Amino acid sequence: LEFRRVLFRSRACMPQRILFLDASEETLRKRKETDTTRSREFFEYYIQKLLPLKKEWFLNRADVDILNTDGKSIQEVGEKVREWLEKVR
């Protein structure tokens, strides 16, 4: 019973909408190659094993909006995110 109360209260902390930033594998690989700030030793495993599961989970939710970031600059993505935030408030 206590667990149910905690679970119920925790739902109040969850967002009403989620913005999933999507990109093709090609785009992700290009970004990986140009990002020297991080080691991406886990990248292949993530792309092949985890990302498909993550996409499936998010894309099947009714509370998720998708923003495809292919071909968009950091500034363009930021602007689209800002527009989305204004829309969902």
Coordinates of C-alpha atoms in Angstrom, one line a residue, residues 23-68:
A23 CA 18.0 11.4 -35.9
S24 CA 19.0 8.8 -38.5
E25 CA 21.9 6.5 -37.9
E26 CA 23.8 8.4 -40.6
T27 CA 23.3 11.7 -38.7
L28 CA 24.3 10.1 -35.4
R29 CA 27.5 8.7 -36.9
K30 CA 28.4 12.1 -38.4
R31 CA 27.8 13.8 -35.1
K32 CA 30.0 11.1 -33.4
E33 CA 32.8 11.7 -35.8
T34 CA 32.8 15.5 -35.2
D35 CA 32.4 15.4 -31.5
T36 CA 35.8 15.1 -29.9
T37 CA 34.6 16.1 -26.4
R38 CA 33.5 12.5 -25.5
S39 CA 34.8 9.0 -26.0
R40 CA 32.1 7.0 -27.6
E41 CA 33.3 3.5 -26.8
F42 CA 29.7 2.4 -26.2
F43 CA 28.4 3.9 -29.5
E44 CA 28.0 0.8 -31.6
Y45 CA 26.3 -1.1 -28.8
Y46 CA 24.0 1.8 -28.2
I47 CA 23.1 2.2 -31.9
Q48 CA 22.5 -1.5 -32.6
K49 CA 21.0 -2.7 -29.3
L50 CA 19.7 0.2 -27.1
L51 CA 18.5 2.8 -29.6
P52 CA 16.0 0.6 -31.4
L53 CA 14.4 -0.3 -28.0
K54 CA 14.4 3.3 -26.8
K55 CA 12.8 4.5 -30.1
E56 CA 10.1 1.8 -30.0
W57 CA 9.3 2.6 -26.4
F58 CA 9.0 6.4 -27.0
L59 CA 7.3 6.2 -30.4
N60 CA 4.5 4.0 -29.0
R61 CA 3.6 6.5 -26.2
A62 CA 0.7 8.9 -26.6
D63 CA 2.5 11.6 -24.7
V64 CA 5.6 11.9 -26.9
D65 CA 6.2 14.4 -29.6
I66 CA 9.0 13.7 -32.1
L67 CA 11.5 16.2 -33.5
N68 CA 13.6 14.9 -36.3

